mmCIF file of C-alpha atoms in Angstrom:
data_model
loop_
_atom_site.group_PDB
_atom_site.id
_atom_site.type_symbol
_atom_site.label_atom_id
_atom_site.label_comp_id
_atom_site.label_asym_id
_atom_site.label_seq_id
_atom_site.Cartn_x
_atom_site.Cartn_y
_atom_site.Cartn_z
ATOM 1 C CA MET A 1 -12.404 57.916 -15.130
ATOM 2 C CA TRP A 2 -10.570 56.524 -12.092
ATOM 3 C CA LEU A 3 -13.882 55.892 -10.301
ATOM 4 C CA LYS A 4 -15.230 54.110 -13.349
ATOM 5 C CA ARG A 5 -12.173 51.851 -13.506
ATOM 6 C CA GLU A 6 -12.440 51.122 -9.777
ATOM 7 C CA LYS A 7 -16.091 50.076 -10.142
ATOM 8 C CA SER A 8 -15.180 47.938 -13.130
ATOM 9 C CA GLY A 9 -12.421 46.287 -11.089
ATOM 10 C CA HIS A 10 -14.848 45.498 -8.261
ATOM 11 C CA ARG A 11 -17.298 43.944 -10.707
ATOM 12 C CA HIS A 12 -14.495 41.850 -12.211
ATOM 13 C CA HIS A 13 -13.406 40.709 -8.712
ATOM 14 C CA ARG A 14 -16.951 39.726 -7.749
ATOM 15 C CA TRP A 15 -17.396 37.896 -11.065
ATOM 16 C CA SER A 16 -14.080 36.028 -10.553
ATOM 17 C CA ARG A 17 -15.173 34.883 -7.094
ATOM 18 C CA LEU A 18 -18.568 33.752 -8.352
ATOM 19 C CA ARG A 19 -17.053 31.960 -11.347
ATOM 20 C CA HIS A 20 -14.589 30.186 -9.020
ATOM 21 C CA ALA A 21 -17.501 29.142 -6.781
ATOM 22 C CA VAL A 22 -19.692 27.636 -9.490
ATOM 23 C CA THR A 23 -16.945 26.046 -11.614
ATOM 24 C CA PRO A 24 -16.436 22.316 -10.798
ATOM 25 C CA HIS A 25 -13.019 21.805 -9.245
ATOM 26 C CA SER A 26 -11.186 19.742 -6.674
ATOM 27 C CA HIS A 27 -10.501 20.760 -3.094
ATOM 28 C CA ASP A 28 -7.152 18.889 -3.190
ATOM 29 C CA ALA A 29 -4.204 21.052 -2.232
ATOM 30 C CA ALA A 30 -0.828 20.890 -3.949
ATOM 31 C CA GLU A 31 0.426 18.652 -1.162
ATOM 32 C CA SER A 32 -1.956 15.933 -2.355
ATOM 33 C CA VAL A 33 0.600 15.229 -5.093
ATOM 34 C CA ASP A 34 3.831 16.028 -3.252
ATOM 35 C CA ARG A 35 3.123 14.121 -0.025
ATOM 36 C CA PRO A 36 2.300 10.737 -1.603
ATOM 37 C CA LEU A 37 5.391 10.997 -3.799
ATOM 38 C CA GLU A 38 7.581 11.813 -0.810
ATOM 39 C CA ALA A 39 6.036 8.938 1.162
ATOM 40 C CA SER A 40 6.707 6.557 -1.730
ATOM 41 C CA ARG A 41 10.319 7.687 -1.915
ATOM 42 C CA LYS A 42 10.763 7.070 1.823
ATOM 43 C CA GLY A 43 9.117 3.670 1.472
ATOM 44 C CA MET A 44 11.324 2.683 -1.462
ATOM 45 C CA ARG A 45 14.444 3.801 0.402
ATOM 46 C CA ALA A 46 13.427 1.740 3.434
ATOM 47 C CA LEU A 47 12.796 -1.305 1.231
ATOM 48 C CA TRP A 48 16.117 -1.219 -0.582
ATOM 49 C CA ILE A 49 18.181 -0.513 2.548
ATOM 50 C CA SER A 50 16.476 -3.332 4.450
ATOM 51 C CA PHE A 51 16.813 -5.602 1.418
ATOM 52 C CA GLY A 52 20.569 -4.967 1.434
ATOM 53 C CA VAL A 53 20.862 -5.669 5.176
ATOM 54 C CA LEU A 54 18.954 -8.956 4.886
ATOM 55 C CA ALA A 55 20.943 -9.995 1.811
ATOM 56 C CA VAL A 56 24.250 -9.386 3.622
ATOM 57 C CA THR A 57 22.926 -11.261 6.671
ATOM 58 C CA ALA A 58 21.872 -14.257 4.589
ATOM 59 C CA ALA A 59 25.163 -14.231 2.665
ATOM 60 C CA GLY A 60 27.139 -14.277 5.915
ATOM 61 C CA GLN A 61 25.076 -17.196 7.160
ATOM 62 C CA ALA A 62 25.587 -19.023 3.862
ATOM 63 C CA VAL A 63 29.344 -18.866 4.344
ATOM 64 C CA LEU A 64 28.985 -20.498 7.768
ATOM 65 C CA VAL A 65 26.612 -23.151 6.392
ATOM 66 C CA ALA A 66 29.335 -24.234 3.971
ATOM 67 C CA PHE A 67 31.575 -25.658 6.718
ATOM 68 C CA THR A 68 29.184 -26.306 9.624
ATOM 69 C CA GLY A 69 26.741 -28.526 7.755
ATOM 70 C CA SER A 70 23.916 -27.356 10.029
ATOM 71 C CA VAL A 71 20.508 -28.099 8.550
ATOM 72 C CA ALA A 72 18.872 -25.636 10.944
ATOM 73 C CA LEU A 73 21.265 -22.909 9.860
ATOM 74 C CA LEU A 74 20.663 -23.772 6.214
ATOM 75 C CA GLY A 75 16.922 -23.433 6.734
ATOM 76 C CA ASP A 76 17.346 -20.088 8.484
ATOM 77 C CA THR A 77 19.636 -18.854 5.703
ATOM 78 C CA LEU A 78 17.146 -19.779 2.992
ATOM 79 C CA HIS A 79 14.433 -18.186 5.081
ATOM 80 C CA ASN A 80 16.324 -14.896 5.305
ATOM 81 C CA PHE A 81 16.934 -14.880 1.556
ATOM 82 C CA ALA A 82 13.206 -15.386 1.008
ATOM 83 C CA ASP A 83 12.398 -12.617 3.496
ATOM 84 C CA ALA A 84 14.635 -10.201 1.647
ATOM 85 C CA LEU A 85 12.541 -10.844 -1.441
ATOM 86 C CA THR A 86 9.351 -9.648 0.304
ATOM 87 C CA ALA A 87 10.624 -6.181 -0.597
ATOM 88 C CA VAL A 88 9.698 -6.941 -4.222
ATOM 89 C CA PRO A 89 5.863 -6.816 -3.941
ATOM 90 C CA LEU A 90 6.059 -3.725 -1.750
ATOM 91 C CA ALA A 91 8.430 -1.998 -4.169
ATOM 92 C CA ILE A 92 6.051 -2.774 -7.029
ATOM 93 C CA ALA A 93 3.169 -1.378 -4.946
ATOM 94 C CA PHE A 94 5.038 1.864 -4.206
ATOM 95 C CA LEU A 95 5.928 2.287 -7.887
ATOM 96 C CA LEU A 96 2.343 1.679 -9.030
ATOM 97 C CA ALA A 97 1.041 4.090 -6.391
ATOM 98 C CA ARG A 98 2.961 6.894 -8.101
ATOM 99 C CA ARG A 99 0.844 6.595 -11.234
ATOM 100 C CA ALA A 100 -1.689 9.327 -11.758
ATOM 101 C CA ALA A 101 -5.394 8.648 -11.494
ATOM 102 C CA THR A 102 -7.189 7.721 -14.715
ATOM 103 C CA ARG A 103 -10.811 7.550 -15.821
ATOM 104 C CA ARG A 104 -10.741 3.837 -14.980
ATOM 105 C CA PHE A 105 -8.821 4.083 -11.701
ATOM 106 C CA THR A 106 -10.152 7.409 -10.475
ATOM 107 C CA TYR A 107 -8.441 7.125 -7.076
ATOM 108 C CA GLY A 108 -5.144 5.977 -8.585
ATOM 109 C CA LEU A 109 -3.469 2.682 -7.685
ATOM 110 C CA GLY A 110 -2.699 3.339 -4.043
ATOM 111 C CA ARG A 111 -4.782 0.356 -2.916
ATOM 112 C CA VAL A 112 -2.316 -2.031 -4.566
ATOM 113 C CA GLU A 113 -0.312 -1.559 -1.379
ATOM 114 C CA ASP A 114 -3.058 -3.488 0.441
ATOM 115 C CA LEU A 115 -2.559 -6.375 -1.986
ATOM 116 C CA ALA A 116 1.153 -6.343 -1.176
ATOM 117 C CA GLY A 117 0.213 -6.524 2.507
ATOM 118 C CA LEU A 118 -1.848 -9.649 1.830
ATOM 119 C CA ILE A 119 1.128 -11.240 0.042
ATOM 120 C CA ILE A 120 3.316 -10.490 3.065
ATOM 121 C CA LEU A 121 0.738 -12.114 5.351
ATOM 122 C CA ALA A 122 0.910 -15.207 3.159
ATOM 123 C CA VAL A 123 4.711 -15.245 3.493
ATOM 124 C CA ILE A 124 4.454 -14.956 7.300
ATOM 125 C CA ALA A 125 1.958 -17.833 7.351
ATOM 126 C CA ALA A 126 4.293 -19.930 5.191
ATOM 127 C CA SER A 127 7.167 -19.131 7.580
ATOM 128 C CA ALA A 128 5.122 -20.344 10.541
ATOM 129 C CA ALA A 129 4.157 -23.525 8.693
ATOM 130 C CA MET A 130 7.776 -24.191 7.679
ATOM 131 C CA ALA A 131 9.047 -23.652 11.236
ATOM 132 C CA ALA A 132 6.391 -25.999 12.615
ATOM 133 C CA TRP A 133 7.187 -28.660 10.015
ATOM 134 C CA GLU A 134 10.929 -28.561 10.671
ATOM 135 C CA SER A 135 10.407 -28.651 14.444
ATOM 136 C CA VAL A 136 8.170 -31.721 14.282
ATOM 137 C CA ALA A 137 10.589 -33.403 11.875
ATOM 138 C CA ARG A 138 13.446 -32.882 14.337
ATOM 139 C CA LEU A 139 11.387 -34.372 17.129
ATOM 140 C CA VAL A 140 10.886 -37.478 15.004
ATOM 141 C CA SER A 141 14.435 -37.636 13.625
ATOM 142 C CA PRO A 142 16.999 -35.850 15.852
ATOM 143 C CA GLN A 143 20.132 -34.560 14.096
ATOM 144 C CA ARG A 144 23.615 -33.845 15.399
ATOM 145 C CA VAL A 145 24.923 -30.279 15.188
ATOM 146 C CA ASP A 146 28.672 -29.683 14.579
ATOM 147 C CA HIS A 147 30.746 -26.495 15.022
ATOM 148 C CA ILE A 148 28.375 -25.272 17.720
ATOM 149 C CA GLY A 149 30.146 -21.944 18.231
ATOM 150 C CA TRP A 150 29.822 -20.918 14.598
ATOM 151 C CA VAL A 151 26.199 -22.029 14.479
ATOM 152 C CA ALA A 152 25.445 -19.862 17.516
ATOM 153 C CA ALA A 153 27.249 -16.915 15.929
ATOM 154 C CA ALA A 154 25.212 -17.350 12.762
ATOM 155 C CA GLY A 155 21.990 -17.375 14.796
ATOM 156 C CA LEU A 156 22.991 -14.126 16.486
ATOM 157 C CA LEU A 157 23.869 -12.630 13.094
ATOM 158 C CA GLY A 158 20.451 -13.561 11.736
ATOM 159 C CA PHE A 159 18.692 -12.101 14.771
ATOM 160 C CA ALA A 160 20.664 -8.841 14.649
ATOM 161 C CA GLY A 161 20.112 -8.348 10.909
ATOM 162 C CA ASN A 162 16.363 -9.028 11.117
ATOM 163 C CA GLU A 163 15.869 -6.833 14.181
ATOM 164 C CA LEU A 164 17.626 -3.892 12.505
ATOM 165 C CA VAL A 165 15.416 -4.323 9.452
ATOM 166 C CA ALA A 166 12.296 -4.700 11.616
ATOM 167 C CA ARG A 167 12.923 -1.478 13.537
ATOM 168 C CA TYR A 168 13.631 0.479 10.355
ATOM 169 C CA ARG A 169 10.627 -0.810 8.388
ATOM 170 C CA ILE A 170 8.185 -0.372 11.266
ATOM 171 C CA ARG A 171 9.385 3.179 11.951
ATOM 172 C CA VAL A 172 9.171 4.270 8.303
ATOM 173 C CA GLY A 173 5.901 2.390 7.781
ATOM 174 C CA ARG A 174 4.252 4.217 10.677
ATOM 175 C CA GLU A 175 5.741 7.501 9.554
ATOM 176 C CA ILE A 176 4.242 7.267 6.046
ATOM 177 C CA GLY A 177 1.099 5.383 7.097
ATOM 178 C CA SER A 178 1.894 2.137 5.255
ATOM 179 C CA ALA A 179 0.248 -0.858 6.934
ATOM 180 C CA ALA A 180 1.988 -3.199 4.491
ATOM 181 C CA LEU A 181 5.455 -1.888 5.376
ATOM 182 C CA VAL A 182 4.662 -2.170 9.090
ATOM 183 C CA ALA A 183 3.505 -5.753 8.539
ATOM 184 C CA ASP A 184 6.739 -6.501 6.685
ATOM 185 C CA GLY A 185 8.684 -5.053 9.606
ATOM 186 C CA MET A 186 6.767 -7.292 12.008
ATOM 187 C CA HIS A 187 7.586 -10.188 9.701
ATOM 188 C CA ALA A 188 11.295 -9.363 9.931
ATOM 189 C CA ARG A 189 11.003 -9.250 13.722
ATOM 190 C CA ALA A 190 9.402 -12.711 13.726
ATOM 191 C CA ASP A 191 12.229 -13.955 11.524
ATOM 192 C CA GLY A 192 14.736 -12.595 14.024
ATOM 193 C CA PHE A 193 13.191 -14.809 16.692
ATOM 194 C CA THR A 194 13.319 -17.662 14.210
ATOM 195 C CA SER A 195 17.066 -17.110 13.963
ATOM 196 C CA LEU A 196 17.274 -17.369 17.748
ATOM 197 C CA ALA A 197 15.945 -20.896 17.346
ATOM 198 C CA VAL A 198 19.314 -21.680 15.751
ATOM 199 C CA LEU A 199 21.001 -20.266 18.854
ATOM 200 C CA GLY A 200 18.772 -22.457 21.009
ATOM 201 C CA SER A 201 19.713 -25.444 18.922
ATOM 202 C CA ALA A 202 23.408 -24.734 19.468
ATOM 203 C CA ALA A 203 22.916 -24.340 23.232
ATOM 204 C CA GLY A 204 20.969 -27.587 23.409
ATOM 205 C CA ALA A 205 23.611 -29.426 21.395
ATOM 206 C CA ALA A 206 26.324 -28.133 23.723
ATOM 207 C CA LEU A 207 24.427 -29.530 26.722
ATOM 208 C CA GLY A 208 23.547 -32.760 24.975
ATOM 209 C CA TRP A 209 19.812 -31.991 24.931
ATOM 210 C CA TRP A 210 18.705 -33.360 21.578
ATOM 211 C CA TRP A 211 15.109 -32.221 22.177
ATOM 212 C CA ALA A 212 16.040 -28.561 22.748
ATOM 213 C CA ASP A 213 16.177 -27.708 19.041
ATOM 214 C CA PRO A 214 12.649 -28.910 18.112
ATOM 215 C CA VAL A 215 11.059 -27.554 21.310
ATOM 216 C CA VAL A 216 12.540 -24.108 20.762
ATOM 217 C CA GLY A 217 11.417 -24.334 17.141
ATOM 218 C CA LEU A 218 7.826 -24.940 18.252
ATOM 219 C CA LEU A 219 8.004 -21.965 20.619
ATOM 220 C CA ILE A 220 9.251 -19.795 17.781
ATOM 221 C CA THR A 221 6.388 -21.069 15.632
ATOM 222 C CA ALA A 222 3.962 -19.799 18.282
ATOM 223 C CA ALA A 223 5.726 -16.408 18.281
ATOM 224 C CA ILE A 224 5.452 -16.178 14.478
ATOM 225 C CA ALA A 225 1.753 -17.063 14.689
ATOM 226 C CA ALA A 226 1.234 -14.219 17.195
ATOM 227 C CA VAL A 227 2.967 -11.775 14.838
ATOM 228 C CA LEU A 228 0.810 -13.084 11.984
ATOM 229 C CA TRP A 229 -2.355 -12.424 13.996
ATOM 230 C CA SER A 230 -1.411 -8.850 14.923
ATOM 231 C CA SER A 231 -0.267 -8.038 11.381
ATOM 232 C CA ALA A 232 -3.384 -9.590 9.846
ATOM 233 C CA LYS A 233 -5.654 -7.426 11.997
ATOM 234 C CA GLU A 234 -3.954 -4.271 10.736
ATOM 235 C CA VAL A 235 -3.688 -5.249 7.067
ATOM 236 C CA LEU A 236 -7.196 -6.722 6.780
ATOM 237 C CA ALA A 237 -8.677 -3.717 8.595
ATOM 238 C CA ARG A 238 -7.024 -1.462 6.012
ATOM 239 C CA VAL A 239 -8.459 -3.581 3.194
ATOM 240 C CA LEU A 240 -11.919 -3.067 4.743
ATOM 241 C CA ASP A 241 -11.417 0.739 4.884
ATOM 242 C CA ALA A 242 -10.992 0.868 8.657
ATOM 243 C CA VAL A 243 -9.403 3.975 10.169
ATOM 244 C CA ASP A 244 -8.364 4.883 13.690
ATOM 245 C CA PRO A 245 -11.398 6.485 15.427
ATOM 246 C CA GLU A 246 -9.014 9.069 16.855
ATOM 247 C CA LEU A 247 -8.373 10.320 13.307
ATOM 248 C CA VAL A 248 -12.112 10.677 12.764
ATOM 249 C CA GLY A 249 -12.395 12.682 15.984
ATOM 250 C CA ARG A 250 -9.508 14.950 15.019
ATOM 251 C CA ALA A 251 -11.030 15.574 11.593
ATOM 252 C CA GLU A 252 -14.444 16.302 13.089
ATOM 253 C CA ARG A 253 -13.038 18.774 15.609
ATOM 254 C CA ALA A 254 -10.980 20.542 12.933
ATOM 255 C CA LEU A 255 -13.997 20.941 10.651
ATOM 256 C CA ALA A 256 -16.311 22.078 13.455
ATOM 257 C CA ALA A 257 -13.809 24.744 14.546
ATOM 258 C CA ALA A 258 -13.814 26.447 11.145
ATOM 259 C CA PRO A 259 -15.558 29.874 11.261
ATOM 260 C CA GLY A 260 -19.061 29.708 9.825
ATOM 261 C CA VAL A 261 -19.558 25.956 10.332
ATOM 262 C CA ARG A 262 -22.676 25.264 12.370
ATOM 263 C CA ALA A 263 -22.440 21.472 12.378
ATOM 264 C CA VAL A 264 -20.513 18.609 10.784
ATOM 265 C CA GLY A 265 -22.759 16.096 9.050
ATOM 266 C CA ASP A 266 -21.678 12.951 7.233
ATOM 267 C CA LEU A 267 -17.934 12.438 7.750
ATOM 268 C CA ARG A 268 -15.986 9.594 6.150
ATOM 269 C CA LEU A 269 -12.293 8.732 6.050
ATOM 270 C CA ARG A 270 -10.524 6.024 4.100
ATOM 271 C CA TRP A 271 -6.956 5.069 3.286
ATOM 272 C CA VAL A 272 -5.802 4.994 -0.339
ATOM 273 C CA GLY A 273 -2.333 3.507 -0.058
ATOM 274 C CA HIS A 274 -0.683 5.524 2.695
ATOM 275 C CA CYS A 275 -2.785 8.675 2.208
ATOM 276 C CA LEU A 276 -6.098 9.610 3.813
ATOM 277 C CA ARG A 277 -9.093 10.735 1.789
ATOM 278 C CA VAL A 278 -11.822 12.678 3.593
ATOM 279 C CA GLU A 279 -15.441 13.344 2.618
ATOM 280 C CA ALA A 280 -17.582 15.604 4.794
ATOM 281 C CA GLU A 281 -20.810 17.607 4.849
ATOM 282 C CA LEU A 282 -20.927 20.959 6.648
ATOM 283 C CA GLU A 283 -23.978 22.912 7.734
ATOM 284 C CA VAL A 284 -23.693 26.688 7.188
ATOM 285 C CA ASP A 285 -26.014 29.676 7.481
ATOM 286 C CA ALA A 286 -28.797 29.426 4.912
ATOM 287 C CA GLN A 287 -28.496 33.165 4.184
ATOM 288 C CA LEU A 288 -24.926 32.912 2.910
ATOM 289 C CA SER A 289 -24.113 33.302 -0.751
ATOM 290 C CA LEU A 290 -22.647 30.419 -2.722
ATOM 291 C CA ALA A 291 -19.255 32.114 -2.775
ATOM 292 C CA GLU A 292 -19.269 32.600 1.009
ATOM 293 C CA ALA A 293 -20.280 28.970 1.654
ATOM 294 C CA HIS A 294 -17.516 27.894 -0.705
ATOM 295 C CA ARG A 295 -14.985 29.987 1.214
ATOM 296 C CA ILE A 296 -16.044 28.348 4.483
ATOM 297 C CA ALA A 297 -15.572 24.902 2.929
ATOM 298 C CA HIS A 298 -12.057 25.857 1.827
ATOM 299 C CA GLU A 299 -11.199 27.149 5.291
ATOM 300 C CA ALA A 300 -12.452 23.908 6.838
ATOM 301 C CA GLU A 301 -10.341 21.891 4.413
ATOM 302 C CA HIS A 302 -7.311 24.031 5.196
ATOM 303 C CA ARG A 303 -7.699 23.111 8.866
ATOM 304 C CA LEU A 304 -7.814 19.429 7.893
ATOM 305 C CA TRP A 305 -4.440 19.721 6.161
ATOM 306 C CA HIS A 306 -2.921 20.967 9.415
ATOM 307 C CA GLU A 307 -4.694 18.397 11.607
ATOM 308 C CA LEU A 308 -4.160 15.244 9.491
ATOM 309 C CA PRO A 309 -0.486 15.029 8.412
ATOM 310 C CA ARG A 310 -1.090 12.196 5.920
ATOM 311 C CA LEU A 311 -4.086 13.784 4.217
ATOM 312 C CA GLY A 312 -4.140 13.119 0.476
ATOM 313 C CA GLY A 313 -7.289 15.066 -0.389
ATOM 314 C CA ALA A 314 -10.692 16.145 0.853
ATOM 315 C CA LEU A 315 -14.124 16.650 -0.662
ATOM 316 C CA ILE A 316 -16.115 19.134 1.435
ATOM 317 C CA HIS A 317 -19.801 19.837 0.748
ATOM 318 C CA ALA A 318 -21.471 22.834 2.413
ATOM 319 C CA HIS A 319 -25.267 22.942 2.587
ATOM 320 C CA PRO A 320 -27.647 25.444 4.208
ATOM 321 C CA SER A 321 -28.621 24.692 7.769
ATOM 322 C CA GLY A 322 -32.244 23.642 8.220
ATOM 323 C CA ALA A 323 -32.920 23.072 4.511
ATOM 324 C CA GLN A 324 -34.315 19.591 4.014
ATOM 325 C CA GLU A 325 -35.768 19.826 0.510
ATOM 326 C CA ALA A 326 -32.672 18.594 -1.300
ATOM 327 C CA HIS A 327 -32.193 15.750 1.172
ATOM 328 C CA GLU A 328 -35.821 14.732 0.820
ATOM 329 C CA LEU A 329 -35.365 14.492 -2.949
ATOM 330 C CA LEU A 330 -32.608 11.911 -2.420
ATOM 331 C CA ALA A 331 -34.085 10.143 0.594
ATOM 332 C CA HIS A 332 -35.845 7.403 -1.397
ATOM 333 C CA HIS A 333 -32.556 6.599 -3.173
ATOM 334 C CA LEU A 334 -30.791 6.082 0.157
#
């Protein structure tokens, strides 16, 4: 009786493995849900903290504007208030990214973060245009600056607040893989240099150099344009599904090192929000059973989770090495 039960248990185990192999299912691990949520929480925390810092900075500058009458300081204050509001599209993007995938949006709404990045690029471009306009206007119509010490202090306050925000957003953005948050951090850094233009204006006024303010403003415009260019390359590359080739190499090496993998075929990576999705084909021994090939695919995916810290999911297809019939059936479609 015991032997009969043992044989029955073995048959049940083999049947469970085979049923698991042939039943359609996802290779996504549990972390594919937890990691994006944790990244969104970190992103939201970074947005609200930086929003508060910029709001306090702009409020402090507004107090100084009230009794200095500096037009340059007023412009910088309004600029900082506007920059604080760039947290809004990113916050909306992070909230939408938390929504589960549907039959219409099968990958979820993570790509809305790329749209937020485009909005931030537009804000940076508008900042550059505004700085250029004000600088040219001051060249045409010079203005006197009063209370030079307070104006300089306000410029330093604006620079310090923006630089703190820039460092925080860039660090968190790189940590969670958010190109939009990094771009927003670069934007804050550019705005910090814009605030230094106010400091330059105060120094020029103290020395009686009326042209110092507009010239420094034009130099700051060039700096903002440089930040715009570097941010645009990163954000637009993400929109076009670009990934760092080093990530592709790491994924390929991790898959190839899995026991039973003879070769790595088609390998593709893409960003969905701040998570990576991987698709790969693996060549395995043609004599393996379906269950064994499936186990190899799972082991290869497990190695990916350790190699790519921002992995959101992987779809691994194992096919027998040297078998071309199935590929020939699809060749005319490709």
